[in-house]
């Protein structure tokens, strides 16, 4: 093995590699291989000699290292050299073929360490290590912490010394497992190391150049700083005004000199330290600060510029003092460094605070990361290391390349935007484990960016829990609010049932609901959801309020909501419920007692399809709802009672059934407004009149409710009474106006009164503020009858106007109130048009044969369903009366003039007998009775009246006989004594006919009688 002086030394150290070639080879083959190897080695050395002299030292070293690694088939290599000023440290100055993670631990190593480069440089001998291991630590730097975790096992390390006098470097080559360099390869590495030494020696890195030595010995040296005169001048101070010491370091001799005693500026420092030179001063530097101080001096010397550093030096008492060192390098005329001139000052005061901050940052619970201007990690504390990895693995890496931060979206953009804006920014991000949360705060600083990392997992979980609690509370509040609103709007018990079912069952996941009401001592089923009808029929009335052996009775007696989580618990507490449990098919129950003002009104049983234990919030909710449900059910009960009374009143006020008349076929509908407790002021009526005439009436009392219904009943009674007086429509409305006016200033009503005469087909009608009737003609068109715009009853000023119209046979007459055609979404005109359209469609679809009452009833249903809203409350009462007119055929009408003499009675009897025979009414009793009635009527006219006299007979719903005259006097029945000769005729008429009366006409009056027809004739 060749040493650095060209000779060969035999190394018996077992760690030194031997030749890996076989010891016995064919002589000829070995000679050829040796010749070829020698030629290749020689060629590589010639290539190195051809490197230009002006190439930079780093390029020279890298070229030599690459040739060495290639020749010995190594994995990669490194070159370490000592510092330019201070001893004890080797620096990595070149590397080839190795990843950055493997290079980082080798940047600074101690010269007195045990690693192969340290031993080779210190002992001037080749050093071999079979397994690559981290180098020894230096103060402030632990290579083991920086050691990559994925270094392949078995890599060997060979180090060759680089000659250089007292300070040597080392050339290292790494070999694959099982590979060892032979003697020739080791010799070649020695030659490359020697070549490196020669080139570096000529550049002045390891030793001063001859030119520099001559300049220092013979030429003028650099300008010295004049000494400080303590008697004449104030002590010099730096730019900040602090007392400082100026020193000079001779790079050739290592001598240190200062302009004043060192103890005057740096209290407690050994006064003789300057006399010991640079080595003595280096001994005082704190071990943790020594690498930084050495690298600072070396960098300044190599770059021939200024540099600044801050480190600790040891006092004589063993404590340390922080100093700030500033220096610049002086060079000769050829640019070689010769001296370093600088200043020293005491910076303990300022650095103590900074050191405290540093310790705090290092040990603070929150993570702290310092980034340089290239976004690479320069420092991270212990908390950050736990998240990002060891400082050695992540130092110098880009922040967003850290695996733990890969899941943070937009981190790079956030960092760059924060640096550009110059304002701090923060945001929350999930942790790499998917369960933790952190808050990242980015703070721009002059030399980069600082990142603060706060573990917010607990806060985030609390926020999640709080948000969940708030959301649950909001949902419960919304649920209670919704149920409260629905219960407040519930009118009937079924509405209460629906509100509870819709508002409680779904949120709680319930599958069944039974509402029970107290009737006497029994509990009847009000309504149910999720149960078979067979089950509810069995439960209806089975339990009593006082029976505490049942769950409902127990809940009502204790006024406590019961929660039963399973069938087993139900059977244990209430053994009698076994059959109900089996038929109901439920697994858990909540029994809510319903009581108001100390009185039990029922219970609500909420059930579940599986065993269920309700939590405290759900139990509190149901307990609170039980009171609301009870109040709503109580109101619903009162409403149901009021509705029942109102409906009873309504049925009593409106016609229970319309009369079946041959002159008209009728049907009607009435729908009260929702605001009026099911009753209102609209009414209708069909009143049979004399002479087969029919009165059709419809009215509307303004308002809704019991008072309006009572007013309506009074008006309907008045109309029927006035109709019995055979008054015309205008006079009837005049009397009604007086009646409404007497009720007060706030009473108003509209009314339409019409009389249909089937003999003449004439409709006489009058209106007081009511919408006009619609007439659907048999041939299709629908028209509205002309109306005089008279005001409503109560504010009108009579007389009213009576109008007449001729109706074709089988016309359909529609009388209606404004509530049918007018609404908040539709005006009166639009509604009337819609009614006409519907009537036209319906009449055309009807059969041309005689219409039955059932047909008109179906038409009423069709019209009301089309005109009234299907959903929502009805704002006004609505009434509809349909009448299909049927004129009386001429064959059923007979009329004759009678002479005004006593013989008229006999003539009338003959006419009656002949007409009855023509009508096939041959019943002798009917003939004799009719002859007698007509004879009495004619005799009464001859005796008490005057003017033309006529006789008319009608065969309709009854046999009608009329005698007309020109007198306006009305006959009245009077009581006669036994001796009176007259006064018994009207009594006889009243006894012989079903009814009789007097009707005034335009020309006088008519006295009429009605007799029932024989069944066969009808």
mmCIF file of C-alpha atoms in Angstrom, residues 335-671:
data_model
loop_
_atom_site.group_PDB
_atom_site.id
_atom_site.type_symbol
_atom_site.label_atom_id
_atom_site.label_comp_id
_atom_site.label_asym_id
_atom_site.label_seq_id
_atom_site.Cartn_x
_atom_site.Cartn_y
_atom_site.Cartn_z
ATOM 1 C CA UNK A 335 -5.522 38.486 -3.329
ATOM 2 C CA UNK A 336 -4.260 35.970 -0.813
ATOM 3 C CA UNK A 337 -5.646 36.355 2.759
ATOM 4 C CA UNK A 338 -3.035 37.529 5.268
ATOM 5 C CA UNK A 339 -4.847 38.937 8.274
ATOM 6 C CA UNK A 340 -8.235 39.175 9.917
ATOM 7 C CA UNK A 341 -9.121 42.412 11.686
ATOM 8 C CA UNK A 342 -12.288 42.620 13.765
ATOM 9 C CA UNK A 343 -14.066 43.810 16.899
ATOM 10 C CA UNK A 344 -15.476 42.057 19.935
ATOM 11 C CA UNK A 345 -18.160 43.328 22.291
ATOM 12 C CA UNK A 346 -20.167 41.969 25.184
ATOM 13 C CA UNK A 347 -23.676 40.995 23.966
ATOM 14 C CA UNK A 348 -24.767 39.017 27.000
ATOM 15 C CA UNK A 349 -27.568 41.380 27.899
ATOM 16 C CA UNK A 350 -29.313 41.221 24.544
ATOM 17 C CA UNK A 351 -28.538 37.567 23.960
ATOM 18 C CA UNK A 352 -29.855 36.467 27.342
ATOM 19 C CA UNK A 353 -33.306 37.619 26.303
ATOM 20 C CA UNK A 354 -32.892 35.957 22.908
ATOM 21 C CA UNK A 355 -31.675 32.764 24.548
ATOM 22 C CA UNK A 356 -34.711 32.767 26.828
ATOM 23 C CA UNK A 357 -36.929 33.153 23.805
ATOM 24 C CA UNK A 358 -35.085 30.347 22.033
ATOM 25 C CA UNK A 359 -35.529 27.990 24.973
ATOM 26 C CA UNK A 360 -39.167 28.929 25.147
ATOM 27 C CA UNK A 361 -39.605 28.256 21.442
ATOM 28 C CA UNK A 362 -37.786 24.955 21.697
ATOM 29 C CA UNK A 363 -39.886 23.669 24.574
ATOM 30 C CA UNK A 364 -43.171 25.442 23.932
ATOM 31 C CA UNK A 365 -46.239 23.208 23.684
ATOM 32 C CA UNK A 366 -47.186 24.608 20.296
ATOM 33 C CA UNK A 367 -45.220 23.718 17.227
ATOM 34 C CA UNK A 368 -42.872 26.360 15.815
ATOM 35 C CA UNK A 369 -41.198 26.219 12.404
ATOM 36 C CA UNK A 370 -38.878 28.785 10.864
ATOM 37 C CA UNK A 371 -38.717 28.965 7.068
ATOM 38 C CA UNK A 372 -36.154 30.755 4.951
ATOM 39 C CA UNK A 373 -36.902 32.810 1.864
ATOM 40 C CA UNK A 374 -36.839 29.623 -0.240
ATOM 41 C CA UNK A 375 -39.580 28.063 1.933
ATOM 42 C CA UNK A 376 -37.194 25.511 3.360
ATOM 43 C CA UNK A 377 -37.286 24.489 6.995
ATOM 44 C CA UNK A 378 -34.494 26.050 9.023
ATOM 45 C CA UNK A 379 -35.666 25.356 12.564
ATOM 46 C CA UNK A 380 -38.424 23.442 14.235
ATOM 47 C CA UNK A 381 -39.034 22.850 17.917
ATOM 48 C CA UNK A 382 -39.827 19.623 19.707
ATOM 49 C CA UNK A 383 -43.596 19.924 19.236
ATOM 50 C CA UNK A 384 -43.128 20.406 15.493
ATOM 51 C CA UNK A 385 -40.754 17.430 15.319
ATOM 52 C CA UNK A 386 -43.484 15.205 16.749
ATOM 53 C CA UNK A 387 -45.657 16.170 13.784
ATOM 54 C CA UNK A 388 -43.162 16.533 10.934
ATOM 55 C CA UNK A 389 -40.417 14.103 11.941
ATOM 56 C CA UNK A 390 -36.908 14.477 13.320
ATOM 57 C CA UNK A 391 -35.119 17.720 12.555
ATOM 58 C CA UNK A 392 -32.410 15.829 10.714
ATOM 59 C CA UNK A 393 -34.915 14.297 8.305
ATOM 60 C CA UNK A 394 -36.832 17.472 7.487
ATOM 61 C CA UNK A 395 -34.261 20.262 7.895
ATOM 62 C CA UNK A 396 -33.757 21.981 4.575
ATOM 63 C CA UNK A 397 -36.849 20.395 3.021
ATOM 64 C CA UNK A 398 -39.653 22.388 1.431
ATOM 65 C CA UNK A 399 -42.521 22.860 3.829
ATOM 66 C CA UNK A 400 -45.180 21.437 1.518
ATOM 67 C CA UNK A 401 -43.006 18.388 0.760
ATOM 68 C CA UNK A 402 -43.349 17.180 4.358
ATOM 69 C CA UNK A 403 -45.564 14.033 4.282
ATOM 70 C CA UNK A 404 -47.587 15.207 7.278
ATOM 71 C CA UNK A 405 -48.641 18.306 5.325
ATOM 72 C CA UNK A 406 -49.625 16.594 2.102
ATOM 73 C CA UNK A 407 -53.258 16.528 3.201
ATOM 74 C CA UNK A 408 -53.380 20.292 3.804
ATOM 75 C CA UNK A 409 -55.129 21.784 0.769
ATOM 76 C CA UNK A 410 -53.630 24.931 -0.710
ATOM 77 C CA UNK A 411 -50.756 25.193 1.789
ATOM 78 C CA UNK A 412 -48.251 26.469 -0.741
ATOM 79 C CA UNK A 413 -50.688 29.073 -2.056
ATOM 80 C CA UNK A 414 -51.481 30.198 1.492
ATOM 81 C CA UNK A 415 -47.808 30.596 2.348
ATOM 82 C CA UNK A 416 -46.987 32.541 -0.781
ATOM 83 C CA UNK A 417 -50.049 34.766 -0.443
ATOM 84 C CA UNK A 418 -49.218 35.513 3.199
ATOM 85 C CA UNK A 419 -45.624 36.401 2.329
ATOM 86 C CA UNK A 420 -46.807 38.616 -0.527
ATOM 87 C CA UNK A 421 -49.387 40.433 1.597
ATOM 88 C CA UNK A 422 -47.074 40.782 4.580
ATOM 89 C CA UNK A 423 -49.947 40.089 6.972
ATOM 90 C CA UNK A 424 -50.363 37.104 9.319
ATOM 91 C CA UNK A 425 -52.925 34.493 8.303
ATOM 92 C CA UNK A 426 -54.318 31.417 9.970
ATOM 93 C CA UNK A 427 -56.549 28.469 9.173
ATOM 94 C CA UNK A 428 -57.539 25.081 10.605
ATOM 95 C CA UNK A 429 -56.386 21.839 8.993
ATOM 96 C CA UNK A 430 -56.961 18.150 9.779
ATOM 97 C CA UNK A 431 -54.100 16.142 11.214
ATOM 98 C CA UNK A 432 -52.415 13.303 9.298
ATOM 99 C CA UNK A 433 -54.146 10.715 11.475
ATOM 100 C CA UNK A 434 -57.570 11.948 10.359
ATOM 101 C CA UNK A 435 -58.809 12.478 13.928
ATOM 102 C CA UNK A 436 -56.795 15.462 15.150
ATOM 103 C CA UNK A 437 -57.048 19.124 14.146
ATOM 104 C CA UNK A 438 -54.439 21.888 14.128
ATOM 105 C CA UNK A 439 -54.480 25.632 13.668
ATOM 106 C CA UNK A 440 -51.693 26.912 11.409
ATOM 107 C CA UNK A 441 -50.725 30.548 11.813
ATOM 108 C CA UNK A 442 -48.356 31.997 9.224
ATOM 109 C CA UNK A 443 -46.434 35.107 10.261
ATOM 110 C CA UNK A 444 -44.142 36.876 7.742
ATOM 111 C CA UNK A 445 -40.702 37.895 9.067
ATOM 112 C CA UNK A 446 -37.858 39.730 7.285
ATOM 113 C CA UNK A 447 -35.897 36.555 6.507
ATOM 114 C CA UNK A 448 -38.787 34.281 5.601
ATOM 115 C CA UNK A 449 -41.846 32.985 7.370
ATOM 116 C CA UNK A 450 -42.645 31.503 10.771
ATOM 117 C CA UNK A 451 -45.283 28.850 11.249
ATOM 118 C CA UNK A 452 -47.066 28.330 14.563
ATOM 119 C CA UNK A 453 -48.907 25.019 14.986
ATOM 120 C CA UNK A 454 -51.512 24.732 17.730
ATOM 121 C CA UNK A 455 -53.243 21.469 18.528
ATOM 122 C CA UNK A 456 -56.932 22.379 18.411
ATOM 123 C CA UNK A 457 -58.287 18.843 18.513
ATOM 124 C CA UNK A 458 -59.978 19.279 21.886
ATOM 125 C CA UNK A 459 -61.329 22.678 20.908
ATOM 126 C CA UNK A 460 -62.502 21.293 17.588
ATOM 127 C CA UNK A 461 -64.166 18.364 19.328
ATOM 128 C CA UNK A 462 -65.762 20.756 21.808
ATOM 129 C CA UNK A 463 -66.953 22.897 18.921
ATOM 130 C CA UNK A 464 -68.315 19.812 17.186
ATOM 131 C CA UNK A 465 -70.023 18.720 20.388
ATOM 132 C CA UNK A 466 -71.284 22.233 21.014
ATOM 133 C CA UNK A 467 -72.479 22.533 17.420
ATOM 134 C CA UNK A 468 -74.137 19.136 17.689
ATOM 135 C CA UNK A 469 -75.721 20.149 20.983
ATOM 136 C CA UNK A 470 -76.830 23.481 19.538
ATOM 137 C CA UNK A 471 -78.120 21.729 16.442
ATOM 138 C CA UNK A 472 -79.979 19.199 18.578
ATOM 139 C CA UNK A 473 -81.347 21.989 20.756
ATOM 140 C CA UNK A 474 -82.365 23.936 17.676
ATOM 141 C CA UNK A 475 -83.993 20.850 16.228
ATOM 142 C CA UNK A 476 -85.845 20.238 19.495
ATOM 143 C CA UNK A 477 -86.851 23.890 19.672
ATOM 144 C CA UNK A 478 -87.996 23.803 16.060
ATOM 145 C CA UNK A 479 -89.822 20.549 16.758
ATOM 146 C CA UNK A 480 -91.556 22.006 19.809
ATOM 147 C CA UNK A 481 -92.288 25.218 17.936
ATOM 148 C CA UNK A 482 -93.696 23.333 14.966
ATOM 149 C CA UNK A 483 -95.810 21.030 17.115
ATOM 150 C CA UNK A 484 -96.948 23.996 19.218
ATOM 151 C CA UNK A 485 -98.010 25.835 16.076
ATOM 152 C CA UNK A 486 -99.782 22.797 14.661
ATOM 153 C CA UNK A 487 -101.523 22.121 17.961
ATOM 154 C CA UNK A 488 -102.521 25.775 18.266
ATOM 155 C CA UNK A 489 -104.042 25.626 14.784
ATOM 156 C CA UNK A 490 -105.698 22.243 15.392
ATOM 157 C CA UNK A 491 -109.463 22.598 15.470
ATOM 158 C CA UNK A 492 -110.780 19.091 15.854
ATOM 159 C CA UNK A 493 -109.561 16.073 17.757
ATOM 160 C CA UNK A 494 -108.454 14.544 14.464
ATOM 161 C CA UNK A 495 -106.383 17.660 13.790
ATOM 162 C CA UNK A 496 -104.680 17.167 17.167
ATOM 163 C CA UNK A 497 -104.102 13.536 16.313
ATOM 164 C CA UNK A 498 -102.544 14.451 12.960
ATOM 165 C CA UNK A 499 -100.352 17.170 14.503
ATOM 166 C CA UNK A 500 -98.921 14.769 17.106
ATOM 167 C CA UNK A 501 -98.429 11.987 14.559
ATOM 168 C CA UNK A 502 -96.650 14.210 12.037
ATOM 169 C CA UNK A 503 -94.619 16.166 14.570
ATOM 170 C CA UNK A 504 -93.514 13.444 16.995
ATOM 171 C CA UNK A 505 -93.477 10.052 15.324
ATOM 172 C CA UNK A 506 -90.961 10.794 12.578
ATOM 173 C CA UNK A 507 -88.386 12.714 14.709
ATOM 174 C CA UNK A 508 -88.434 10.010 17.385
ATOM 175 C CA UNK A 509 -88.586 7.098 14.978
ATOM 176 C CA UNK A 510 -91.898 5.936 16.435
ATOM 177 C CA UNK A 511 -94.085 3.501 14.502
ATOM 178 C CA UNK A 512 -97.391 3.831 16.332
ATOM 179 C CA UNK A 513 -99.647 6.369 18.045
ATOM 180 C CA UNK A 514 -102.939 5.977 19.867
ATOM 181 C CA UNK A 515 -104.889 8.958 21.208
ATOM 182 C CA UNK A 516 -107.384 8.105 23.951
ATOM 183 C CA UNK A 517 -110.132 10.380 25.270
ATOM 184 C CA UNK A 518 -112.024 10.164 28.543
ATOM 185 C CA UNK A 519 -115.755 9.563 28.137
ATOM 186 C CA UNK A 520 -117.261 9.045 31.541
ATOM 187 C CA UNK A 521 -114.870 6.609 33.180
ATOM 188 C CA UNK A 522 -113.905 4.907 29.954
ATOM 189 C CA UNK A 523 -110.993 5.596 27.604
ATOM 190 C CA UNK A 524 -112.209 5.684 24.013
ATOM 191 C CA UNK A 525 -109.954 5.741 20.988
ATOM 192 C CA UNK A 526 -109.880 9.212 19.427
ATOM 193 C CA UNK A 527 -107.524 8.222 16.609
ATOM 194 C CA UNK A 528 -104.554 6.017 15.800
ATOM 195 C CA UNK A 529 -101.577 5.651 13.484
ATOM 196 C CA UNK A 530 -99.574 2.513 12.761
ATOM 197 C CA UNK A 531 -102.135 0.076 14.218
ATOM 198 C CA UNK A 532 -104.567 -2.313 12.610
ATOM 199 C CA UNK A 533 -108.238 -1.416 12.848
ATOM 200 C CA UNK A 534 -108.895 -4.678 14.668
ATOM 201 C CA UNK A 535 -106.515 -3.618 17.446
ATOM 202 C CA UNK A 536 -108.057 -0.164 17.893
ATOM 203 C CA UNK A 537 -111.548 -1.668 18.031
ATOM 204 C CA UNK A 538 -110.430 -3.968 20.829
ATOM 205 C CA UNK A 539 -108.717 -1.139 22.708
ATOM 206 C CA UNK A 540 -111.697 1.230 22.365
ATOM 207 C CA UNK A 541 -113.384 1.483 25.761
ATOM 208 C CA UNK A 542 -111.435 -1.427 27.272
ATOM 209 C CA UNK A 543 -109.535 0.594 29.888
ATOM 210 C CA UNK A 544 -110.918 2.819 32.606
ATOM 211 C CA UNK A 545 -109.390 5.918 34.103
ATOM 212 C CA UNK A 546 -109.326 4.531 37.632
ATOM 213 C CA UNK A 547 -107.740 1.160 36.747
ATOM 214 C CA UNK A 548 -104.088 1.575 37.766
ATOM 215 C CA UNK A 549 -103.238 -1.964 36.626
ATOM 216 C CA UNK A 550 -103.114 -0.607 33.084
ATOM 217 C CA UNK A 551 -100.299 1.674 31.887
ATOM 218 C CA UNK A 552 -102.673 4.469 30.864
ATOM 219 C CA UNK A 553 -104.609 4.361 34.130
ATOM 220 C CA UNK A 554 -101.328 4.340 36.063
ATOM 221 C CA UNK A 555 -100.020 7.343 34.152
ATOM 222 C CA UNK A 556 -103.263 9.272 34.658
ATOM 223 C CA UNK A 557 -103.387 8.508 38.384
ATOM 224 C CA UNK A 558 -99.793 9.642 38.976
ATOM 225 C CA UNK A 559 -99.850 12.372 36.301
ATOM 226 C CA UNK A 560 -96.412 11.088 35.260
ATOM 227 C CA UNK A 561 -95.211 10.219 31.791
ATOM 228 C CA UNK A 562 -94.274 6.542 31.650
ATOM 229 C CA UNK A 563 -91.440 5.171 29.521
ATOM 230 C CA UNK A 564 -91.365 1.421 28.926
ATOM 231 C CA UNK A 565 -88.391 0.183 26.921
ATOM 232 C CA UNK A 566 -89.331 -3.447 26.163
ATOM 233 C CA UNK A 567 -92.217 -5.935 26.189
ATOM 234 C CA UNK A 568 -90.594 -7.690 29.145
ATOM 235 C CA UNK A 569 -90.718 -4.502 31.180
ATOM 236 C CA UNK A 570 -94.355 -3.924 30.142
ATOM 237 C CA UNK A 571 -95.393 -7.433 31.202
ATOM 238 C CA UNK A 572 -93.499 -7.157 34.464
ATOM 239 C CA UNK A 573 -95.256 -3.925 35.399
ATOM 240 C CA UNK A 574 -98.655 -4.590 33.792
ATOM 241 C CA UNK A 575 -99.307 -8.334 33.351
ATOM 242 C CA UNK A 576 -102.826 -7.776 31.939
ATOM 243 C CA UNK A 577 -101.418 -6.198 28.745
ATOM 244 C CA UNK A 578 -100.091 -9.459 27.285
ATOM 245 C CA UNK A 579 -102.838 -9.752 24.664
ATOM 246 C CA UNK A 580 -102.560 -6.115 23.619
ATOM 247 C CA UNK A 581 -98.776 -6.417 23.286
ATOM 248 C CA UNK A 582 -99.182 -9.424 21.034
ATOM 249 C CA UNK A 583 -101.829 -7.851 18.826
ATOM 250 C CA UNK A 584 -100.241 -4.394 18.746
ATOM 251 C CA UNK A 585 -96.843 -5.767 17.670
ATOM 252 C CA UNK A 586 -94.893 -2.977 19.392
ATOM 253 C CA UNK A 587 -91.707 -3.211 21.476
ATOM 254 C CA UNK A 588 -91.464 0.046 23.462
ATOM 255 C CA UNK A 589 -93.907 2.684 24.645
ATOM 256 C CA UNK A 590 -94.173 6.213 25.987
ATOM 257 C CA UNK A 591 -97.481 6.912 27.773
ATOM 258 C CA UNK A 592 -98.310 10.614 28.066
ATOM 259 C CA UNK A 593 -101.100 11.502 30.529
ATOM 260 C CA UNK A 594 -103.305 14.327 29.284
ATOM 261 C CA UNK A 595 -104.828 16.497 31.976
ATOM 262 C CA UNK A 596 -106.104 20.085 32.044
ATOM 263 C CA UNK A 597 -106.907 22.067 35.180
ATOM 264 C CA UNK A 598 -106.623 18.954 37.320
ATOM 265 C CA UNK A 599 -109.036 16.994 35.134
ATOM 266 C CA UNK A 600 -108.074 13.938 33.121
ATOM 267 C CA UNK A 601 -109.095 14.218 29.484
ATOM 268 C CA UNK A 602 -107.165 11.339 27.921
ATOM 269 C CA UNK A 603 -103.766 9.905 27.075
ATOM 270 C CA UNK A 604 -101.371 9.662 24.136
ATOM 271 C CA UNK A 605 -99.479 6.383 23.677
ATOM 272 C CA UNK A 606 -96.406 6.620 21.412
ATOM 273 C CA UNK A 607 -94.960 3.226 20.491
ATOM 274 C CA UNK A 608 -91.872 1.851 18.743
ATOM 275 C CA UNK A 609 -91.308 -1.196 16.603
ATOM 276 C CA UNK A 610 -88.195 -2.273 18.501
ATOM 277 C CA UNK A 611 -86.970 -2.032 22.112
ATOM 278 C CA UNK A 612 -86.000 1.546 22.748
ATOM 279 C CA UNK A 613 -84.597 3.491 25.707
ATOM 280 C CA UNK A 614 -85.356 7.174 25.286
ATOM 281 C CA UNK A 615 -82.633 9.587 26.379
ATOM 282 C CA UNK A 616 -83.140 12.459 28.791
ATOM 283 C CA UNK A 617 -83.731 15.040 26.064
ATOM 284 C CA UNK A 618 -86.393 12.908 24.416
ATOM 285 C CA UNK A 619 -88.115 12.254 27.726
ATOM 286 C CA UNK A 620 -88.071 15.949 28.590
ATOM 287 C CA UNK A 621 -89.512 16.757 25.174
ATOM 288 C CA UNK A 622 -92.382 14.283 25.507
ATOM 289 C CA UNK A 623 -93.149 15.404 29.040
ATOM 290 C CA UNK A 624 -93.361 19.009 27.875
ATOM 291 C CA UNK A 625 -95.501 18.041 24.892
ATOM 292 C CA UNK A 626 -98.045 16.204 27.039
ATOM 293 C CA UNK A 627 -99.311 19.506 28.427
ATOM 294 C CA UNK A 628 -99.561 21.066 24.976
ATOM 295 C CA UNK A 629 -101.385 18.024 23.608
ATOM 296 C CA UNK A 630 -103.799 18.064 26.539
ATOM 297 C CA UNK A 631 -104.657 21.724 26.030
ATOM 298 C CA UNK A 632 -105.111 21.215 22.298
ATOM 299 C CA UNK A 633 -107.332 18.166 22.868
ATOM 300 C CA UNK A 634 -109.388 20.142 25.382
ATOM 301 C CA UNK A 635 -109.882 22.946 22.867
ATOM 302 C CA UNK A 636 -110.740 20.405 20.198
ATOM 303 C CA UNK A 637 -113.361 18.876 22.468
ATOM 304 C CA UNK A 638 -114.939 22.258 23.063
ATOM 305 C CA UNK A 639 -114.831 22.939 19.351
ATOM 306 C CA UNK A 640 -116.415 19.593 18.566
ATOM 307 C CA UNK A 641 -119.226 20.379 21.016
ATOM 308 C CA UNK A 642 -119.690 23.827 19.507
ATOM 309 C CA UNK A 643 -119.602 22.370 16.020
ATOM 310 C CA UNK A 644 -122.200 19.795 16.928
ATOM 311 C CA UNK A 645 -124.456 22.489 18.306
ATOM 312 C CA UNK A 646 -123.797 24.679 15.292
ATOM 313 C CA UNK A 647 -124.561 21.896 12.863
ATOM 314 C CA UNK A 648 -127.732 21.119 14.728
ATOM 315 C CA UNK A 649 -128.699 24.763 14.511
ATOM 316 C CA UNK A 650 -127.753 24.870 10.850
ATOM 317 C CA UNK A 651 -129.872 21.848 10.067
ATOM 318 C CA UNK A 652 -132.779 23.419 11.881
ATOM 319 C CA UNK A 653 -132.435 26.725 10.066
ATOM 320 C CA UNK A 654 -132.036 25.359 6.555
ATOM 321 C CA UNK A 655 -134.531 23.111 4.797
ATOM 322 C CA UNK A 656 -134.013 19.551 5.878
ATOM 323 C CA UNK A 657 -135.181 18.441 2.459
ATOM 324 C CA UNK A 658 -136.412 20.339 -0.542
ATOM 325 C CA UNK A 659 -139.989 19.637 -1.560
ATOM 326 C CA UNK A 660 -140.593 17.333 -4.512
ATOM 327 C CA UNK A 661 -142.732 19.368 -6.908
ATOM 328 C CA UNK A 662 -143.811 18.597 -10.455
ATOM 329 C CA UNK A 663 -143.261 22.248 -11.428
ATOM 330 C CA UNK A 664 -139.544 22.280 -10.562
ATOM 331 C CA UNK A 665 -136.799 19.760 -9.803
ATOM 332 C CA UNK A 666 -134.419 21.224 -7.210
ATOM 333 C CA UNK A 667 -131.133 20.527 -5.435
ATOM 334 C CA UNK A 668 -128.973 22.652 -3.150
ATOM 335 C CA UNK A 669 -125.624 22.871 -1.434
ATOM 336 C CA UNK A 670 -124.404 24.961 1.502
ATOM 337 C CA UNK A 671 -120.807 25.360 2.741
#
